[in-house]
PDB file of C-alpha atoms in Angstrom:
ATOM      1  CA  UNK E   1       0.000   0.000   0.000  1.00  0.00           C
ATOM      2  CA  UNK E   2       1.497   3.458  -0.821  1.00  0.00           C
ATOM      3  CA  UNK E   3       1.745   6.196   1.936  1.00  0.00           C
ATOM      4  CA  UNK E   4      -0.571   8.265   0.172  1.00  0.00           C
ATOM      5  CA  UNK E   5      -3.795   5.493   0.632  1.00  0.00           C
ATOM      6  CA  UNK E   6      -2.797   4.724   4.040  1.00  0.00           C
ATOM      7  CA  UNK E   7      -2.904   8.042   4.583  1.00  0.00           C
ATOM      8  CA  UNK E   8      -6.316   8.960   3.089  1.00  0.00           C
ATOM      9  CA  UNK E   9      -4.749  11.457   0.452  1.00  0.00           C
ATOM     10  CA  UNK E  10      -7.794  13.359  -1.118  1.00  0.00           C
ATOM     11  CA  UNK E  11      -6.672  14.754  -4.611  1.00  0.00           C
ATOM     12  CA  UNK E  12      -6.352  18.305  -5.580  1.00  0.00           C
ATOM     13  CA  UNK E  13      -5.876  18.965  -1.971  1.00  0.00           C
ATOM     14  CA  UNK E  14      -2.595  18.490   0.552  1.00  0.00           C
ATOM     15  CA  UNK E  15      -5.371  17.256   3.083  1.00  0.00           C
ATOM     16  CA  UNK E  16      -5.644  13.667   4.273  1.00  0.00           C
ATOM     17  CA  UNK E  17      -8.156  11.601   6.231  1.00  0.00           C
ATOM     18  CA  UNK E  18      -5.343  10.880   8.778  1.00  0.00           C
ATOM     19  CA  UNK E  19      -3.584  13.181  10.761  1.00  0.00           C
ATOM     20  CA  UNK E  20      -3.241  14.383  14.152  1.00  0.00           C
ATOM     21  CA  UNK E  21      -6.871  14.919  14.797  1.00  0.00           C
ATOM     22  CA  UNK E  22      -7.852  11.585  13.271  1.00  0.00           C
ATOM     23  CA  UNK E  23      -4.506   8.708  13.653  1.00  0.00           C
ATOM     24  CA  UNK E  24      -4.104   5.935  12.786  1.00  0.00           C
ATOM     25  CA  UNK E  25      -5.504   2.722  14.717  1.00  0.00           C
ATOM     26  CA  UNK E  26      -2.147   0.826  14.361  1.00  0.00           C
ATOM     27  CA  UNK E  27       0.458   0.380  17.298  1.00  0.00           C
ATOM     28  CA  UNK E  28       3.099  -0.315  14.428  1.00  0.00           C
ATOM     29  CA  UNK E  29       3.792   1.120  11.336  1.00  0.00           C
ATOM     30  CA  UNK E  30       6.170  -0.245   8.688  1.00  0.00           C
ATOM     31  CA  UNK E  31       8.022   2.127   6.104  1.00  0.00           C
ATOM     32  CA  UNK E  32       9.836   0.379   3.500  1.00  0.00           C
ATOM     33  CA  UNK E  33      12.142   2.200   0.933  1.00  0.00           C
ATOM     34  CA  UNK E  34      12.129   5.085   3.496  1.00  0.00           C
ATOM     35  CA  UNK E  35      14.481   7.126   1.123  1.00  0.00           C
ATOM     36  CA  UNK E  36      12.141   8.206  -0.822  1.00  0.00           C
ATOM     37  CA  UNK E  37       9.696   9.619   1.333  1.00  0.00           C
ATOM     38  CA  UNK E  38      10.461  14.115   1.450  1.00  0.00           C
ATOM     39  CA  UNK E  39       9.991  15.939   4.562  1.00  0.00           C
ATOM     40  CA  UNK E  40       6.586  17.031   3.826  1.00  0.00           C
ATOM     41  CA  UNK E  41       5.222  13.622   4.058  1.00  0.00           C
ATOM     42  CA  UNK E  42       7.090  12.255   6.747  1.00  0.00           C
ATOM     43  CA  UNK E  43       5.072  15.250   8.830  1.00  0.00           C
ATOM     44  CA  UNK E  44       2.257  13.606   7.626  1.00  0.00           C
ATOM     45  CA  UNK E  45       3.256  10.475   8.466  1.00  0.00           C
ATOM     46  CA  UNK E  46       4.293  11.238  11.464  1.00  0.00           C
ATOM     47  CA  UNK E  47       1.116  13.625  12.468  1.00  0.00           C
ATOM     48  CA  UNK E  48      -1.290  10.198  11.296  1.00  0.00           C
ATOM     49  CA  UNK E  49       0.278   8.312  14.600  1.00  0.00           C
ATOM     50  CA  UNK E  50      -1.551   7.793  17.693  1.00  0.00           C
ATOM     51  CA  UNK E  51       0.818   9.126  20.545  1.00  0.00           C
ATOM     52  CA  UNK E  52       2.022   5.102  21.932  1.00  0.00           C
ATOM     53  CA  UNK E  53       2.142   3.760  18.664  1.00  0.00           C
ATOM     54  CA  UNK E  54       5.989   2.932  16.557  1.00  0.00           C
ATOM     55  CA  UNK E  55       7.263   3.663  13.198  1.00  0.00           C
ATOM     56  CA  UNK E  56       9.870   1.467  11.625  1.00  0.00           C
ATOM     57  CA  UNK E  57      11.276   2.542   8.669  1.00  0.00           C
ATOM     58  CA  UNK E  58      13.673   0.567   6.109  1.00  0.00           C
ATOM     59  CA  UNK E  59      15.965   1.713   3.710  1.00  0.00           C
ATOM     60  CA  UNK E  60      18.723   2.586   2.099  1.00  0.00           C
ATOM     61  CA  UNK E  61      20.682   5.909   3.422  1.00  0.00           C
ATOM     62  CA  UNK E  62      23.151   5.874   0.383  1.00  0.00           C
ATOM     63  CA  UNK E  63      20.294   5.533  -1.914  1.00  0.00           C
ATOM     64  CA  UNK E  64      19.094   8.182  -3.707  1.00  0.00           C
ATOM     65  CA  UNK E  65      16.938  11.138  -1.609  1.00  0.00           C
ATOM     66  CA  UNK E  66      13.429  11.901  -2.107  1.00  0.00           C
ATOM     67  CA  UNK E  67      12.190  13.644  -5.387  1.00  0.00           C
ATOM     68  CA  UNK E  68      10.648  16.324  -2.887  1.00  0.00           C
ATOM     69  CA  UNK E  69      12.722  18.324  -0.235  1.00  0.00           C
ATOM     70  CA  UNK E  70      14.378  16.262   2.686  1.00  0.00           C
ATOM     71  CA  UNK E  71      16.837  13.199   2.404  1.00  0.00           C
ATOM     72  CA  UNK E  72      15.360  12.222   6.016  1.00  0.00           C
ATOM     73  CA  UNK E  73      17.110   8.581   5.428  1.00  0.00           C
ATOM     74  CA  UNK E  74      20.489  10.023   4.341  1.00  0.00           C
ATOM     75  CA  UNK E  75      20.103  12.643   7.402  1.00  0.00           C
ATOM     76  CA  UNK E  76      19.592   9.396  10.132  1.00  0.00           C
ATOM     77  CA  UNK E  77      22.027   7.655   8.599  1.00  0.00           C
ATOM     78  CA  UNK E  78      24.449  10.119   9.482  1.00  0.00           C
ATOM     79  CA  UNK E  79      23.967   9.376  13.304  1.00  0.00           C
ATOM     80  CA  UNK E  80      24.728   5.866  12.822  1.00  0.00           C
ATOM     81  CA  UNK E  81      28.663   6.877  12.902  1.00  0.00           C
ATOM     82  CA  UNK E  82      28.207   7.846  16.202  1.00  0.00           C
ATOM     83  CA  UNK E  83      27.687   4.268  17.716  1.00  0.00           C
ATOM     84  CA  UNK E  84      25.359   3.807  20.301  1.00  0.00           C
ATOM     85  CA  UNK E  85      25.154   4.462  24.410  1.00  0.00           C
ATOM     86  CA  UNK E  86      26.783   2.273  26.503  1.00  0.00           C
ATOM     87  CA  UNK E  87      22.975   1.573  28.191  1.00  0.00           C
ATOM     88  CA  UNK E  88      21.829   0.361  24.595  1.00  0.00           C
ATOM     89  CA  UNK E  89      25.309  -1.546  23.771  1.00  0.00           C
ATOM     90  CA  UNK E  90      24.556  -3.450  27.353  1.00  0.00           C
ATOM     91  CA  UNK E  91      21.008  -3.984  26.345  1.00  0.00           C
ATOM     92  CA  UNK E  92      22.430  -5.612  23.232  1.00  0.00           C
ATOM     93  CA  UNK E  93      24.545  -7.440  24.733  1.00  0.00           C
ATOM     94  CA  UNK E  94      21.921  -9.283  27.288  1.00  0.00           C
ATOM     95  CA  UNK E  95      19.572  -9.841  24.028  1.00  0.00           C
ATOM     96  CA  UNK E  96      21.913 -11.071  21.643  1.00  0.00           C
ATOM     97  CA  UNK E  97      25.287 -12.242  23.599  1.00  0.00           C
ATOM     98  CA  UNK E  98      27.310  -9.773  20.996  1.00  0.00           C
ATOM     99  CA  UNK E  99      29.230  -7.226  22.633  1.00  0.00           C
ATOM    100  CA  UNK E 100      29.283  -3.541  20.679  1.00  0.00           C
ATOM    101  CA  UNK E 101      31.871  -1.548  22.035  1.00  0.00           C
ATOM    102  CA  UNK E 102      29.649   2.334  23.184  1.00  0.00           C
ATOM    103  CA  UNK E 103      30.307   5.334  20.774  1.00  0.00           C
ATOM    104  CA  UNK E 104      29.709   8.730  21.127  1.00  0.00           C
ATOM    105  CA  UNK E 105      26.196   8.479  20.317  1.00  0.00           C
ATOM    106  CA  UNK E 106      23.077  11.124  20.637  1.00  0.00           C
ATOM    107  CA  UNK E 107      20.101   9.331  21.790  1.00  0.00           C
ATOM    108  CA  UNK E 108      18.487   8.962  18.296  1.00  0.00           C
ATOM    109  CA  UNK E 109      21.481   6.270  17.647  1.00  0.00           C
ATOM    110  CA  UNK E 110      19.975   4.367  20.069  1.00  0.00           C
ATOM    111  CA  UNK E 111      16.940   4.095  17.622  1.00  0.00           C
ATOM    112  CA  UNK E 112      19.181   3.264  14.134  1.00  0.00           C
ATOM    113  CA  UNK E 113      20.308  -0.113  12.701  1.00  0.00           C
ATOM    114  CA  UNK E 114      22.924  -0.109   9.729  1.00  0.00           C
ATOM    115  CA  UNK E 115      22.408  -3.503   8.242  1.00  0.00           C
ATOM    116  CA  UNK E 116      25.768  -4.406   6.530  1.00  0.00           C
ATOM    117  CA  UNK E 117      25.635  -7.524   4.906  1.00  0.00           C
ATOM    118  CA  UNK E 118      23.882  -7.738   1.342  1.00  0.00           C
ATOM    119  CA  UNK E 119      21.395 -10.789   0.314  1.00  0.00           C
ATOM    120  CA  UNK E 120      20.937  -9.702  -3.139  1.00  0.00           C
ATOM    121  CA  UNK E 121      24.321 -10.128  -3.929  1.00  0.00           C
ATOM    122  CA  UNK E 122      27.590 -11.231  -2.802  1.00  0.00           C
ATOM    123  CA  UNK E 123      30.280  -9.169  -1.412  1.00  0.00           C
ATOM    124  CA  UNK E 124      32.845 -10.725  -3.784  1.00  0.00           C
ATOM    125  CA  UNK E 125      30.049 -10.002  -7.090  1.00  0.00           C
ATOM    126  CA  UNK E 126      31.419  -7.059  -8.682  1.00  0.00           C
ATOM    127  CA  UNK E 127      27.887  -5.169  -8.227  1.00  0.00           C
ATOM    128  CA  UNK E 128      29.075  -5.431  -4.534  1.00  0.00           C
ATOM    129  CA  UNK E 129      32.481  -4.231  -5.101  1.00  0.00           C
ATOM    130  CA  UNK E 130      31.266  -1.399  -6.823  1.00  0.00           C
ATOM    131  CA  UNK E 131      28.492  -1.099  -4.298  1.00  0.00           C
ATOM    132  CA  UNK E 132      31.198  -1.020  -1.481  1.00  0.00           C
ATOM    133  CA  UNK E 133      33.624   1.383  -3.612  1.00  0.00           C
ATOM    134  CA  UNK E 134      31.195   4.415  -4.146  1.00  0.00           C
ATOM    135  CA  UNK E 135      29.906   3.903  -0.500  1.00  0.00           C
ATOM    136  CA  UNK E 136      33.642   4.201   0.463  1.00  0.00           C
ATOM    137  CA  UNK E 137      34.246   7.530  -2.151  1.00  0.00           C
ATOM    138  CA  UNK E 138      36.720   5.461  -3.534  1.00  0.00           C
ATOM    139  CA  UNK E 139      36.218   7.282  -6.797  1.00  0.00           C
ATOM    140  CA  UNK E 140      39.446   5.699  -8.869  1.00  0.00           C
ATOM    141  CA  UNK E 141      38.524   2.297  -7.074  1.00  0.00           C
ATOM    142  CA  UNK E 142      35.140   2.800  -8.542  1.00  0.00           C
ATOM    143  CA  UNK E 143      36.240   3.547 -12.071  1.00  0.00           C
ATOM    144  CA  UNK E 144      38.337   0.550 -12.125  1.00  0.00           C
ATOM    145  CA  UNK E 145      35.834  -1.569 -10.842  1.00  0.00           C
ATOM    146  CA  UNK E 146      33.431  -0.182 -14.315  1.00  0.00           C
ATOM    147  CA  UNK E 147      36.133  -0.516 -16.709  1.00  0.00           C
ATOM    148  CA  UNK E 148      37.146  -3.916 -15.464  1.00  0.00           C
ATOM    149  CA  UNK E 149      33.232  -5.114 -16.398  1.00  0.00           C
ATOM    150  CA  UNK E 150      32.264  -3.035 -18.879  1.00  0.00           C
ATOM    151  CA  UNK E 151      32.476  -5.276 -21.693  1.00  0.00           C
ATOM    152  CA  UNK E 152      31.613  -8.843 -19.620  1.00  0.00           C
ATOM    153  CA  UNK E 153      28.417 -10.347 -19.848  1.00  0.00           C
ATOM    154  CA  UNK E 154      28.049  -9.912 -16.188  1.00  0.00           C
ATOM    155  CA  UNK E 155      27.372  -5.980 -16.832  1.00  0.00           C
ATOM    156  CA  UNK E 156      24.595  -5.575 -19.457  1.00  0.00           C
ATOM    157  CA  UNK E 157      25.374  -2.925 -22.696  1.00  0.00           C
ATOM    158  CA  UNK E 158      25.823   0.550 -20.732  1.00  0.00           C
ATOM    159  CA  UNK E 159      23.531   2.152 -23.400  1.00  0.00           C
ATOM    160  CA  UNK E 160      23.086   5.944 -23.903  1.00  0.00           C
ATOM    161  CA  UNK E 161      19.198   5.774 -24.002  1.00  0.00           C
ATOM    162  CA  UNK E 162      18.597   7.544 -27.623  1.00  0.00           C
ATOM    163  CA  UNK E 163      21.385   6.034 -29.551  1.00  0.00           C
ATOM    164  CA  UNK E 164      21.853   2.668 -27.860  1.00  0.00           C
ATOM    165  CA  UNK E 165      25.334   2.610 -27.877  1.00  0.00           C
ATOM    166  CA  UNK E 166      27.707   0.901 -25.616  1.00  0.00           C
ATOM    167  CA  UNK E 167      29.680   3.511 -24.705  1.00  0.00           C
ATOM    168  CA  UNK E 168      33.075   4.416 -22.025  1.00  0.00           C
ATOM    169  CA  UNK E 169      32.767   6.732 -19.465  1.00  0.00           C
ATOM    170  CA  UNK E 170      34.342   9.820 -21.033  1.00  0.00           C
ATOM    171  CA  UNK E 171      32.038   9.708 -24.128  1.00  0.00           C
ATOM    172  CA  UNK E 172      29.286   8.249 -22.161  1.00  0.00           C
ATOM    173  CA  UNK E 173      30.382  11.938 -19.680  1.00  0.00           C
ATOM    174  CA  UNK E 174      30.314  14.144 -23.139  1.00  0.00           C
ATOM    175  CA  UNK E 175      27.121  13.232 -24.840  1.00  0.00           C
ATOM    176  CA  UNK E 176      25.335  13.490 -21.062  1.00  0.00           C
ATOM    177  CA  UNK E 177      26.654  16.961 -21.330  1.00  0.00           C
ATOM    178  CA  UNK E 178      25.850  17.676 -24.495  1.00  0.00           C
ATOM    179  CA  UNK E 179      22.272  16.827 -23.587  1.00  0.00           C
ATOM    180  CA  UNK E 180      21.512  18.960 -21.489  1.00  0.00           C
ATOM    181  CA  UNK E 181      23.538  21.827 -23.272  1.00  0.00           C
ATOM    182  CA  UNK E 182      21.379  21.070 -26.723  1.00  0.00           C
ATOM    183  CA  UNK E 183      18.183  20.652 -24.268  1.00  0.00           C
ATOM    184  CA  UNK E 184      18.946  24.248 -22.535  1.00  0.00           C
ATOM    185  CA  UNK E 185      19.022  26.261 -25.821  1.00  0.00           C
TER     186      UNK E 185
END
């Protein structure tokens, strides 16, 4: 279900059926591909809960932000470096036997999980090592990584969309330039 029905979006208006007025009956609410949602309707989102009830949201904080205003995922992600308080890491620690050494977290780190281990595809696949490269800003890593697949059959034709052509990077860099030059005059 998208956030907009479970909200009770009415069109032509930014009003919904659910809000603070008029939450949600649920005592848990599940976001998946969080990244996408903007600002404005993560208010809304949030607004729709009743006051006891928890939001979990999943996804991706490298992925790419929300069409709208607000990379909310990218911007919780970012307290994830931080580690967690020692209270949580002993909490942990009685629930799972795994000891997590305390950071210098702020209490939302507390409330974050990084999951770091990919099931859709291997570490050693070069989708992860590419995956792992950009995440790291390993830019020449990254390049290397391309060129070294380019032309396998693990890494489908890298077409330009209007001429089809399997192109490198540099010309594949010039005639995405050229776009938007010919497409701004």
């Amino acid at each position: 279900m998208t956030i907009h029905r479970l909200l009770g979006a009415r069109p032509l208006t930014e009003k919904t059926k659910y809000h603070t007025k008029n939450p949600w009956h649920y005592d848990l609410v599940v976001l998946d591909e969080a990244s996408m949602i903007d600002l404005s309707m993560m208010e809304k989102v949030v607004q729709a809960l009743k006051p006891n009830s928890r939001l979990i949201m999943l996804g991706d904080k490298d992925q790419l932000a929300s069409v709208e205003a607000g990379s909310i995922m990218g911007e919780l992600g970012s307290f994830i470096d931080n580690g967690y308080s020692q209270s949580h890491c002993d909490y942990l620690k009685a629930v799972t036997d795994y000891q997590i050494e305390a950071g210098n977290a702020l209490p939302i780190g507390d409330c974050l999980s990084h999951l770091k281990h990919s099931y859709r595809f291997g570490e050693k696949a070069w989708i992860g090592e590419l995956a792992n490269a950009v995440n790291d800003q390993k830019i020449n890593l990254s390049w290397e990584i391309f060129d070294k697949y380019k032309n396998s059959d693990k890494l489908e034709n890298f077409c330009y969309p209007e001429t089809k052509e399997t192109t490198d990077k540099s010309s594949w860099i010039e005639k995405s330039v050229q776009m938007v030059v010919d497409k701004a005059v």
